[in-house]
Coordinates of C-alpha atoms in Angstrom, one line a residue:
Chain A
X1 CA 98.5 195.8 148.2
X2 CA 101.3 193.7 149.4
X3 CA 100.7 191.4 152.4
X4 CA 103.6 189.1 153.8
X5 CA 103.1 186.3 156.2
X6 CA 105.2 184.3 158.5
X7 CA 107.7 184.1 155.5
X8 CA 110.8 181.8 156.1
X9 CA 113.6 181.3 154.0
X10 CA 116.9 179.8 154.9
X11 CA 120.0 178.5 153.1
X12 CA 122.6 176.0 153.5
X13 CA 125.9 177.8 153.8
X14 CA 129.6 175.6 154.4
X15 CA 129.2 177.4 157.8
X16 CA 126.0 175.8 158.5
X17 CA 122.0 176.6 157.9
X18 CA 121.7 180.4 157.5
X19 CA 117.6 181.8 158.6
X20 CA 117.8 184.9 156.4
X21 CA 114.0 185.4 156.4
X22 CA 112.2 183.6 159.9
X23 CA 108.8 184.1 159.9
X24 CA 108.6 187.8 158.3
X25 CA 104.6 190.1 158.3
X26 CA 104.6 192.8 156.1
X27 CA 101.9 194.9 154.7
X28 CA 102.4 197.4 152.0
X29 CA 99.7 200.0 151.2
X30 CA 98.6 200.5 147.8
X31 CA 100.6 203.6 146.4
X32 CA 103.1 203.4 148.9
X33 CA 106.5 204.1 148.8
X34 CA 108.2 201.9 151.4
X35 CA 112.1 201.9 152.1
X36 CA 113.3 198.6 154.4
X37 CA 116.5 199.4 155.5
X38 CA 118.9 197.0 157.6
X39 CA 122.5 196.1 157.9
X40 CA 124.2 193.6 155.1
X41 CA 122.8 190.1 156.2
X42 CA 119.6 191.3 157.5
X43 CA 118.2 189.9 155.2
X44 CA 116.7 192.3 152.7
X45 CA 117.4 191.3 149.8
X46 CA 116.7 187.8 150.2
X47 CA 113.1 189.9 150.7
X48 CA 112.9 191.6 147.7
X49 CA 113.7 188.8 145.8
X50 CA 111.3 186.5 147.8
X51 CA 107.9 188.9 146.9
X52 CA 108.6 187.8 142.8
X53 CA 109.9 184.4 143.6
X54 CA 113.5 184.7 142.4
X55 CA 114.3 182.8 145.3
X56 CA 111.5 180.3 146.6
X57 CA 110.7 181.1 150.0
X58 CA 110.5 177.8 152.3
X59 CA 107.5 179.0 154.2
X60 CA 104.9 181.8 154.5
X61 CA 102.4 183.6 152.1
X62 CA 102.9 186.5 149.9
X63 CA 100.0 188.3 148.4
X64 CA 100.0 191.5 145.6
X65 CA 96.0 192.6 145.4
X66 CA 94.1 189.4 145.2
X67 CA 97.0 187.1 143.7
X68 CA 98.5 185.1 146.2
X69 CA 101.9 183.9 144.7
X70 CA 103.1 181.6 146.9
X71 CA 100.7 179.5 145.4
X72 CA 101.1 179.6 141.6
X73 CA 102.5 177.0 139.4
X74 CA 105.5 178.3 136.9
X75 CA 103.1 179.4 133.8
X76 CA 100.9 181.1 136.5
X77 CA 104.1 182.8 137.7
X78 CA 105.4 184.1 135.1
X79 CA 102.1 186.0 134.2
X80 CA 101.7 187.6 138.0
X81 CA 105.8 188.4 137.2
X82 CA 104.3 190.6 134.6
X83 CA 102.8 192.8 136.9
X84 CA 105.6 193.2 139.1
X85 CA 108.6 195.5 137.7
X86 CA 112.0 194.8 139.6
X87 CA 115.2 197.3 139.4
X88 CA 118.7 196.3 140.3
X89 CA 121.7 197.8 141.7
X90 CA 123.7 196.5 139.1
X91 CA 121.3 197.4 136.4
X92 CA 121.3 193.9 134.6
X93 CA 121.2 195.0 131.1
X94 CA 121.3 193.5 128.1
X95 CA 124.3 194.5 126.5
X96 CA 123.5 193.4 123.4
X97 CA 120.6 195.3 122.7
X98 CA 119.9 198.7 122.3
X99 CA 118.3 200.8 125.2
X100 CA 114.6 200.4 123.0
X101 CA 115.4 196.5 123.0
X102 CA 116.2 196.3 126.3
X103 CA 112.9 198.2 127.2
X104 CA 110.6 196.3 124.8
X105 CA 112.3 193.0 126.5
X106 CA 109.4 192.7 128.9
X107 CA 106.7 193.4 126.2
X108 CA 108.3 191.0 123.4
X109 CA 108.1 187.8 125.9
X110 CA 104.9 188.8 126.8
X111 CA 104.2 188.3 123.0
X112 CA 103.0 192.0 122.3
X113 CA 102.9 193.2 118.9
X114 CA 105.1 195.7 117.2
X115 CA 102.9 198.5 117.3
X116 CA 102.1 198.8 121.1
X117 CA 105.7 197.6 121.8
X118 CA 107.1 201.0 119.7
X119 CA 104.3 203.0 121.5
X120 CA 104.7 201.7 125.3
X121 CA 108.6 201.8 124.9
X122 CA 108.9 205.7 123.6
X123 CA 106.0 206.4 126.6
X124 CA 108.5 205.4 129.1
X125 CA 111.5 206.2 127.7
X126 CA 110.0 210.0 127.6
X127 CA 108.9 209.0 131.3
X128 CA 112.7 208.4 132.4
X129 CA 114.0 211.4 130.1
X130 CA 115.6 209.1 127.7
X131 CA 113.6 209.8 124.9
X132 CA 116.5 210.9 122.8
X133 CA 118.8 207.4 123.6
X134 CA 116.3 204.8 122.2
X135 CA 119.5 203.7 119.9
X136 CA 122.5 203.7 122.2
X137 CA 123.7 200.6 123.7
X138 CA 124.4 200.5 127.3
X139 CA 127.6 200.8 127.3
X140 CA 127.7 203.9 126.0
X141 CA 125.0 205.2 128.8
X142 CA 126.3 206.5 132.3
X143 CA 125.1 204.9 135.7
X144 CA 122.3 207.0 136.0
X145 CA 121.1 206.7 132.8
X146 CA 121.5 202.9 132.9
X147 CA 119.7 202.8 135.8
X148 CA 117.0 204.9 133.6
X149 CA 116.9 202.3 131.4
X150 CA 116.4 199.5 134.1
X151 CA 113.6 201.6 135.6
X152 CA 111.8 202.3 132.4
X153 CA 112.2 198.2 131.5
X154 CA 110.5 197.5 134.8
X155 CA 107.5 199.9 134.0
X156 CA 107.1 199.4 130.4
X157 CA 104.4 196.4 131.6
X158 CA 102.3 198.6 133.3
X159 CA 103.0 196.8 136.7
X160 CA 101.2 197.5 139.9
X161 CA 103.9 197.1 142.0
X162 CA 108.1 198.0 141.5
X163 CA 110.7 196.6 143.6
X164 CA 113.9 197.9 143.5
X165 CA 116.6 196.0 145.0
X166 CA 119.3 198.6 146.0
X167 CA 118.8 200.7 142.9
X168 CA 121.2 203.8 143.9
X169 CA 123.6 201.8 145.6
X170 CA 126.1 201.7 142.3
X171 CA 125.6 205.5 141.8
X172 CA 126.9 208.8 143.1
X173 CA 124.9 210.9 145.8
X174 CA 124.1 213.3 143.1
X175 CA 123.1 210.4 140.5
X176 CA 121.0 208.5 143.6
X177 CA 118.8 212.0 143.9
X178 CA 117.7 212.0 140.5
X179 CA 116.8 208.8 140.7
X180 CA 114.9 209.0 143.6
X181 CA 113.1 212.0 142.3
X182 CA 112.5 209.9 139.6
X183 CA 111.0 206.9 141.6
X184 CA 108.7 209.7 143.4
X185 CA 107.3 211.0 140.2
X186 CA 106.4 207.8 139.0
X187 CA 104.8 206.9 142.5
X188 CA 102.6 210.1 141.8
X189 CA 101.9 210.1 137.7
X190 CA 101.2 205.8 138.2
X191 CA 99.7 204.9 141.5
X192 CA 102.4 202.7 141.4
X193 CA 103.1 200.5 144.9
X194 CA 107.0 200.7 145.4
X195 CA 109.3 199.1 147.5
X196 CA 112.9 200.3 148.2
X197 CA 115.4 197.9 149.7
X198 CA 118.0 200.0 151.3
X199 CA 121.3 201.1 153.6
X200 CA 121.1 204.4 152.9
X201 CA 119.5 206.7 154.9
X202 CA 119.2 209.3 152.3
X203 CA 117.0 206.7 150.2
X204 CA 114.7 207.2 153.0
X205 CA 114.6 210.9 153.5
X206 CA 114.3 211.7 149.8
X207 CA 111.7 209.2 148.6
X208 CA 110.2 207.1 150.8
X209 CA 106.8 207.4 153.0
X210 CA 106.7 204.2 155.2
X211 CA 110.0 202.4 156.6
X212 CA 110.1 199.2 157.7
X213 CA 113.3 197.9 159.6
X214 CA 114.6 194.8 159.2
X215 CA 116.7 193.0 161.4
X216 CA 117.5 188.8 161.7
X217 CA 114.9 188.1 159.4
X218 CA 112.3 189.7 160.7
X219 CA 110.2 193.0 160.3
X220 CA 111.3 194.7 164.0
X221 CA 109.7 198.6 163.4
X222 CA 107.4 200.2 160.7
X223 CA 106.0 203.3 160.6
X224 CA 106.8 207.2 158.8
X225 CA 109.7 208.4 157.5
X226 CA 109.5 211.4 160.3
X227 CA 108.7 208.7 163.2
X228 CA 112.1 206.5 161.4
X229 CA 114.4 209.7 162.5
X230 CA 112.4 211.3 165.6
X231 CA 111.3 208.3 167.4
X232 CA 113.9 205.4 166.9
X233 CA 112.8 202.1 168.2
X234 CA 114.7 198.9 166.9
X235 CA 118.5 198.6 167.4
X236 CA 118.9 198.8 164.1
X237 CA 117.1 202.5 163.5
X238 CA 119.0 203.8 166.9
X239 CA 122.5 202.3 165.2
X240 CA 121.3 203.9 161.9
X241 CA 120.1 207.3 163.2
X242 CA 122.5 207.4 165.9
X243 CA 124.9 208.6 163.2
X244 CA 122.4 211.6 162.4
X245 CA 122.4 212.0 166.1
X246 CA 125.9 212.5 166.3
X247 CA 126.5 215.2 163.9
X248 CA 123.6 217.4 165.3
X249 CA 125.0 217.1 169.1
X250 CA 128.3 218.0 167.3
X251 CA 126.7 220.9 165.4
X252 CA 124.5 221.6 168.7
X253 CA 128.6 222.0 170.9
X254 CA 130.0 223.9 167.8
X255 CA 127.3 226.4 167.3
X256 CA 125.6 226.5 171.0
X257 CA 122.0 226.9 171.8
X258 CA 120.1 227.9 168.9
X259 CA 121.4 225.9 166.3
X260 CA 119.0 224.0 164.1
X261 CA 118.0 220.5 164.4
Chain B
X1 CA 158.1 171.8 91.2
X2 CA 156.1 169.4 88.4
X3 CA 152.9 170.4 86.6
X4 CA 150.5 167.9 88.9
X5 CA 150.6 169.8 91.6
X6 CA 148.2 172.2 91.5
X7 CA 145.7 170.2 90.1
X8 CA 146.2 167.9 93.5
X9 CA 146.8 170.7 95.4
X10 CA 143.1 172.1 94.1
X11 CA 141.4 168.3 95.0
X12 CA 143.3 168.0 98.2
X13 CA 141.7 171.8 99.6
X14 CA 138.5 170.9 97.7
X15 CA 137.9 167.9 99.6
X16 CA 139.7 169.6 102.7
X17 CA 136.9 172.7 102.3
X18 CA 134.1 170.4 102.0
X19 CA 134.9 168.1 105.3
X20 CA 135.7 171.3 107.4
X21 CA 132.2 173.1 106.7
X22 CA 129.9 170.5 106.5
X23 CA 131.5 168.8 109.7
X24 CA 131.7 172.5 111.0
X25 CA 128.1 173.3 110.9
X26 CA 126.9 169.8 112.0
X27 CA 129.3 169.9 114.9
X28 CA 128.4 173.4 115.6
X29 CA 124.5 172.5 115.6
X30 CA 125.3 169.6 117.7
X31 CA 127.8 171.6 120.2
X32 CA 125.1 174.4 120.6
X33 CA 122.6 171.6 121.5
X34 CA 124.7 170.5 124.2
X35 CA 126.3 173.7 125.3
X36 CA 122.6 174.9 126.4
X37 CA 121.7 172.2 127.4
X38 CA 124.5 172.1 130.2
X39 CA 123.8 175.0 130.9
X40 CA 120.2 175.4 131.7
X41 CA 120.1 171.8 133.4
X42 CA 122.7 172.9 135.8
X43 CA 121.8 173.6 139.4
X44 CA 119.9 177.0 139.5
X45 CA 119.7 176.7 135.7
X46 CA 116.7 177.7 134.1
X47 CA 115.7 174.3 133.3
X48 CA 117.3 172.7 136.1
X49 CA 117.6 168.8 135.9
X50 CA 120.5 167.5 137.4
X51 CA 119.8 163.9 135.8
X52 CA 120.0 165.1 132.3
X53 CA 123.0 167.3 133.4
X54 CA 125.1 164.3 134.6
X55 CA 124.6 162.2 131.4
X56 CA 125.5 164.7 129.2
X57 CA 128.6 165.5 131.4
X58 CA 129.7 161.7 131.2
X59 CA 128.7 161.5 127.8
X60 CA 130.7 163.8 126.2
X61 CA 133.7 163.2 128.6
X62 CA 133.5 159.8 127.1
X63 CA 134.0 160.8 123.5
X64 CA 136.2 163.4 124.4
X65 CA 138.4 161.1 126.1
X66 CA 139.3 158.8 123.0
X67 CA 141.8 159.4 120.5
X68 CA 139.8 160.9 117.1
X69 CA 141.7 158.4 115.3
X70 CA 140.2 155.2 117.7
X71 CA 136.9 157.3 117.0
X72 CA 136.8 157.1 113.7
X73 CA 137.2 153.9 113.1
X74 CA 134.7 153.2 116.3
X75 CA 132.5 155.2 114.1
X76 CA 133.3 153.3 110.7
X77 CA 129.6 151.0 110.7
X78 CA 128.2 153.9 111.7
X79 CA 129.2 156.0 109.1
X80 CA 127.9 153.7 106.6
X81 CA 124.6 153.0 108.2
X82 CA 124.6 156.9 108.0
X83 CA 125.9 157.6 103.9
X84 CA 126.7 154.3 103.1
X85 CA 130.1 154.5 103.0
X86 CA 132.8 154.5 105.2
X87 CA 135.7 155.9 102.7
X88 CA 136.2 159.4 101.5
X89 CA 135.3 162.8 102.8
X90 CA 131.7 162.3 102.8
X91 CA 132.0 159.2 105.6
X92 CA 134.9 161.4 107.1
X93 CA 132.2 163.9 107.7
X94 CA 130.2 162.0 110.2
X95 CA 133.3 161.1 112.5
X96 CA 134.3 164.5 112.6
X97 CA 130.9 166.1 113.3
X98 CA 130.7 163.4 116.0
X99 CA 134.0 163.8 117.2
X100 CA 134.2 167.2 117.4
X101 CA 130.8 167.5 118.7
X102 CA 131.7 167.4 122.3
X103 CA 134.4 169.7 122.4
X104 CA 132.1 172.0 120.9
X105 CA 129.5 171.3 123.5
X106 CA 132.4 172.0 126.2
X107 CA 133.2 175.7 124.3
X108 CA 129.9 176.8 124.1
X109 CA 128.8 175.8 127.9
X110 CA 132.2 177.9 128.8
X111 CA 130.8 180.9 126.7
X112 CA 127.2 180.8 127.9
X113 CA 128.7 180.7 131.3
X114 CA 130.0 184.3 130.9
X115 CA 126.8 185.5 130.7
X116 CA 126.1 187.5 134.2
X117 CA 123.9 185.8 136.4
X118 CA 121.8 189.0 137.2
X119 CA 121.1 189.8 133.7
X120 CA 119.1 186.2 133.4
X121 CA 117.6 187.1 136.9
X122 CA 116.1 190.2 135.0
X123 CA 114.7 188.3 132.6
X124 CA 113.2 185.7 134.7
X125 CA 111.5 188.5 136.6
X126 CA 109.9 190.4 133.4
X127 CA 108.1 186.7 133.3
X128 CA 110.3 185.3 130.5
X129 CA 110.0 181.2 129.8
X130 CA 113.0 179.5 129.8
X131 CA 112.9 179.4 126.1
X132 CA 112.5 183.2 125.8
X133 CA 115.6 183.2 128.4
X134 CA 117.5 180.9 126.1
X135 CA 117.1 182.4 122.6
X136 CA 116.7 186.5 123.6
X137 CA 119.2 186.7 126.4
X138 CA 121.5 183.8 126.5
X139 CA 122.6 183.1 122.9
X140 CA 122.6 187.0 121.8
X141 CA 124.4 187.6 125.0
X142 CA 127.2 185.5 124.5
X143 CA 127.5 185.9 121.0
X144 CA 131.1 187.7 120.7
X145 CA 132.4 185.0 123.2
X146 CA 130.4 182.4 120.7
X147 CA 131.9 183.8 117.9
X148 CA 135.3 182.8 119.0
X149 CA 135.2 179.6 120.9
X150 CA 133.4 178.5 117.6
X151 CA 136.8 179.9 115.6
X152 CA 138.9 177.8 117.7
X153 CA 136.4 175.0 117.3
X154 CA 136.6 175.3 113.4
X155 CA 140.2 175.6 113.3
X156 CA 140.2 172.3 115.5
X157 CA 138.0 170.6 113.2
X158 CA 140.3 171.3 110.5
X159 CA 143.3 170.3 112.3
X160 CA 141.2 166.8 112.6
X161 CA 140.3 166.5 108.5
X162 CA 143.7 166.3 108.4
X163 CA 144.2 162.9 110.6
X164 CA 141.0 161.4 108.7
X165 CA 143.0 162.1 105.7
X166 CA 145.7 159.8 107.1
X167 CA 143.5 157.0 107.1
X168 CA 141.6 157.3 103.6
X169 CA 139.6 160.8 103.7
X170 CA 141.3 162.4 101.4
X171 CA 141.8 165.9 101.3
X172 CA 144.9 168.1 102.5
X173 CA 146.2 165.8 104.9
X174 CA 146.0 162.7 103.0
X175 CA 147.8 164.7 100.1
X176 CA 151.3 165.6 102.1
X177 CA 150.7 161.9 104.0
X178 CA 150.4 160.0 100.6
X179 CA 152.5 162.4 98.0
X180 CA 154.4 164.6 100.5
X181 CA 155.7 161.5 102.9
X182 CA 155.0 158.0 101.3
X183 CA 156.1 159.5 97.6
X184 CA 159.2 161.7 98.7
X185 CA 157.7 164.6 97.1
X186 CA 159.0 167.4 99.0
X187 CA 157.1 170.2 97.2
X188 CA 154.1 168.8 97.2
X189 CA 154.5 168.5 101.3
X190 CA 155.9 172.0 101.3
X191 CA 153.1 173.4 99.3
X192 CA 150.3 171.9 100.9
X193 CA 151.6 173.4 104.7
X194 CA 151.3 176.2 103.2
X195 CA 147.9 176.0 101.9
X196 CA 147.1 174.7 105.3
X197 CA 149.1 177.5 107.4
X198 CA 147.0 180.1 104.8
X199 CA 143.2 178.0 105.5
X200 CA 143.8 178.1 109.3
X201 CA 144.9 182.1 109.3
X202 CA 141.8 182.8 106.8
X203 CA 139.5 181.4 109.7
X204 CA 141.2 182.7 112.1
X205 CA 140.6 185.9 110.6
X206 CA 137.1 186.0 109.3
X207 CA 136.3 184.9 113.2
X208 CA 138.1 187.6 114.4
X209 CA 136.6 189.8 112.3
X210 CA 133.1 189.2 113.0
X211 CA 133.6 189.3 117.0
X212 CA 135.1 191.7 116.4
X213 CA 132.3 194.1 114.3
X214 CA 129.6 192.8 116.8
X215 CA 132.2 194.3 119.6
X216 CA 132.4 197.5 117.9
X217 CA 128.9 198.1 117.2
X218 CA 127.9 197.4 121.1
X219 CA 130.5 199.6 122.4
X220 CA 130.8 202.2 119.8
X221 CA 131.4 205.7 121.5
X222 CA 129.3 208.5 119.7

């Protein structure tokens, strides 16, 4: 569904040139949910926002299905953007419409008329429990339910593939599990391709199917959720489940033989 | 007190009214123009064009840097190319729109500025053109901080149909500069401070009052 290759970006910093992407393969499967998880400054995000363009990679191909993007002119772009939905940790909003508004965003600038707008935007704002909300502004929405509102903007298009850029990051543990249950059971009604940028590991262990690490720029491990935590390989996934690690050999010396894993 | 002063009083705010919103709302057009337009030509605007960006810039630090009343009578020929005259409020209305123009320009740039980066990101990424960017987020995002950089703008303005009055506009200020000052006629100067103190408070408050309701009605708690 989504194929990467050899994708560079760099950027001048006062410090000198900065390689956050250098010459980065990924593949996503179609239906997927895939979490890449690295340390602040591995370059993640710089990712994420490299598969829609937001920032113009300097080198390297992305595809999503068929439509290669590195390679569309601005007009071109903005059409494939149509069929890509993107989350953000800080929600991004528009505060001066209403949560309908900000849900029919996508669907007015696509020029859409007002009959399939008021139809597509109560479908997903029934889909993200917010059914009820359609007139509140978001200021007067919690986190979670802000980030309801962001999700259901980014599906209102019918998009093939969502990317959500540290989505649970602003929210509370309890808040980041319903939004993660929520990301699943989209995945499964939608056949939707999802990718979670991440430094949580309980992103990973609640919603996620596929990992990839990311370390310097580059893709260093893929593989299961399972093989993430059991079978470590990359500095990064030892540093990140080393942590795990450490409370279970704790639990293991507290409790003795016996204790669970 | 004597019995002509109200009736020059009434001429001097009638003229006074007339300068302040017609120059207000061709300054305001022309300030919007060039508030957005330094803004999306900026680097890693949505229009990027660093060119355009620059001249602008100059430009309107240019105009801004003379004195208004250098600029108006700069502006004189062209103000009667433009109504073919260059007396009264009607010719004072194209050096003030002109003049104030810039500063404008300067206040709405400032205000679309407040508008989060991330939130323009999001549109960009729902596959919004520029112009859809520009006229659905932008502008309707700002619009409380619009509403008053343009009262301070207005009250400006007003401040300035005062110093074209001084040199043949009429209106307000050329009542307290010819009567008031040149005539010794205390009351009339007293009076018409007052009429001006009340004009700039009545702005003052309608602006308020409208940033104010589009506050209330995005944050209202339920």
């Amino acid at each position: 569904m989504i194929s990467i290759r050899g994708l560079s970006k760099a950027y001048a910093t006062p410090s000198g040139k900065l390689q956050a992407l250098d010459g980065l393969n990924l593949t996503v499967e179609k239906g997927d949910i895939i979490g890449i998880i690295g340390f602040s400054g591995a370059g993640k995000s710089t990712l994420v926002r490299c598969i829609n363009r937001l920032e113009e990679p300097d080198k390297g191909s992305i595809a999503i299905g068929d439509t290669v993007l590195t390679g569309l002119k601005e007009s071109q772009l903005r059409q494939a953007r149509r069929k890509i939905g993107m989350v953000f940790q800080q929600f991004n909003l528009f505060e001066g419409k209403t949560v309908f508004h900000n849900v029919a965003f996508p669907l007015k600038v696509a020029g859409c008329d007002k009959a399939t707008i008021r139809k597509r935007v109560c479908e997903v704002l029934e889909l993200v429990q917010l059914g009820d909300k359609e007139k509140a502004y978001p200021s007067q929405l919690s986190g979670g339910q802000k980030q309801r509102v962001g999700i259901a903007r980014a599906l209102v298009n019918e998009p093939d593939v969502l990317l959500c850029d540290e989505a649970t990051s602003a929210l509370d543990p309890q808040t980041t599990y319903s939004i993660l249950e929520l990301l699943r059971d989209i995945n499964r009604k939608l056949e939707l391709t999802v990718v979670l940028i991440t430094h949580e590991l309980d992103v990973l262990q609640h919603a996620c199917n596929n990992v990839a690490v990311i370390e310097q720029g580059k893709i260093v491990e893929t593989g299961s959720v399972d093989k993430f935590f059991l079978y470590p390989e990359s500095d990064t996934a030892r540093r990140f489940v080393h942590i795990v690690e450490h409370y279970r050999k704790k639990r293991f010396a507290v409790e003795g033989v016996g204790a669970g894993i | 007190m004597r019995d002509d002063l109200l009736e020059l009083l009434w001429e001097g705010l009638r003229q006074t009214l007339y300068m302040l919103v017609w120059s207000s709302v061709f300054a305001i057009v022309l300030g919007l123009f060039l508030g957005i337009t330094l803004v999306v030509t900026e680097k890693g605007g949505v229009l990027e064009a660093r060119v355009v960006n620059r001249i602008v810039s100059l430009a309107i630090n240019s105009v801004r840097s003379l004195p208004f009343i250098i600029l108006i009578v700069l502006l004189l020929p062209f103000a009667r190319w433009v109504v073919g005259t260059s007396l009264g409020p009607t010719a004072a209305i194209v050096s003030l729109s002109i003049g104030a123009a810039p500063f404008l320009g300067r206040i709405v740039e400032s205000a679309l500025k407040e508008v989060a980066v991330g939130k323009i990101e999001a549109a960009k990424s729902f596959g919004a053109s520029p112009f859809a960017i520009i006229f659905r987020v932008l502008l309707p995002e700002a619009l409380p901080a619009l509403v008053r950089s343009l009262t301070i703008a207005v009250i400006a303005i007003a401040e300035l149909t005062a110093v074209a009055g001084a040199i043949g506009a009429g209106g307000l200020g050329s009542l307290a500069i010819r009567f008031g000052y040149q005539r010794f006629r205390e009351d009339i100067m007293f009076a018409t401070v007052i009429v001006i103190i009340l004009l700039v408070q009545a702005i003052q408050w309608t602006g308020d009052s409208i940033a104010k309701s589009i506050d209330r009605r995005r944050h209202r708690t339920e």
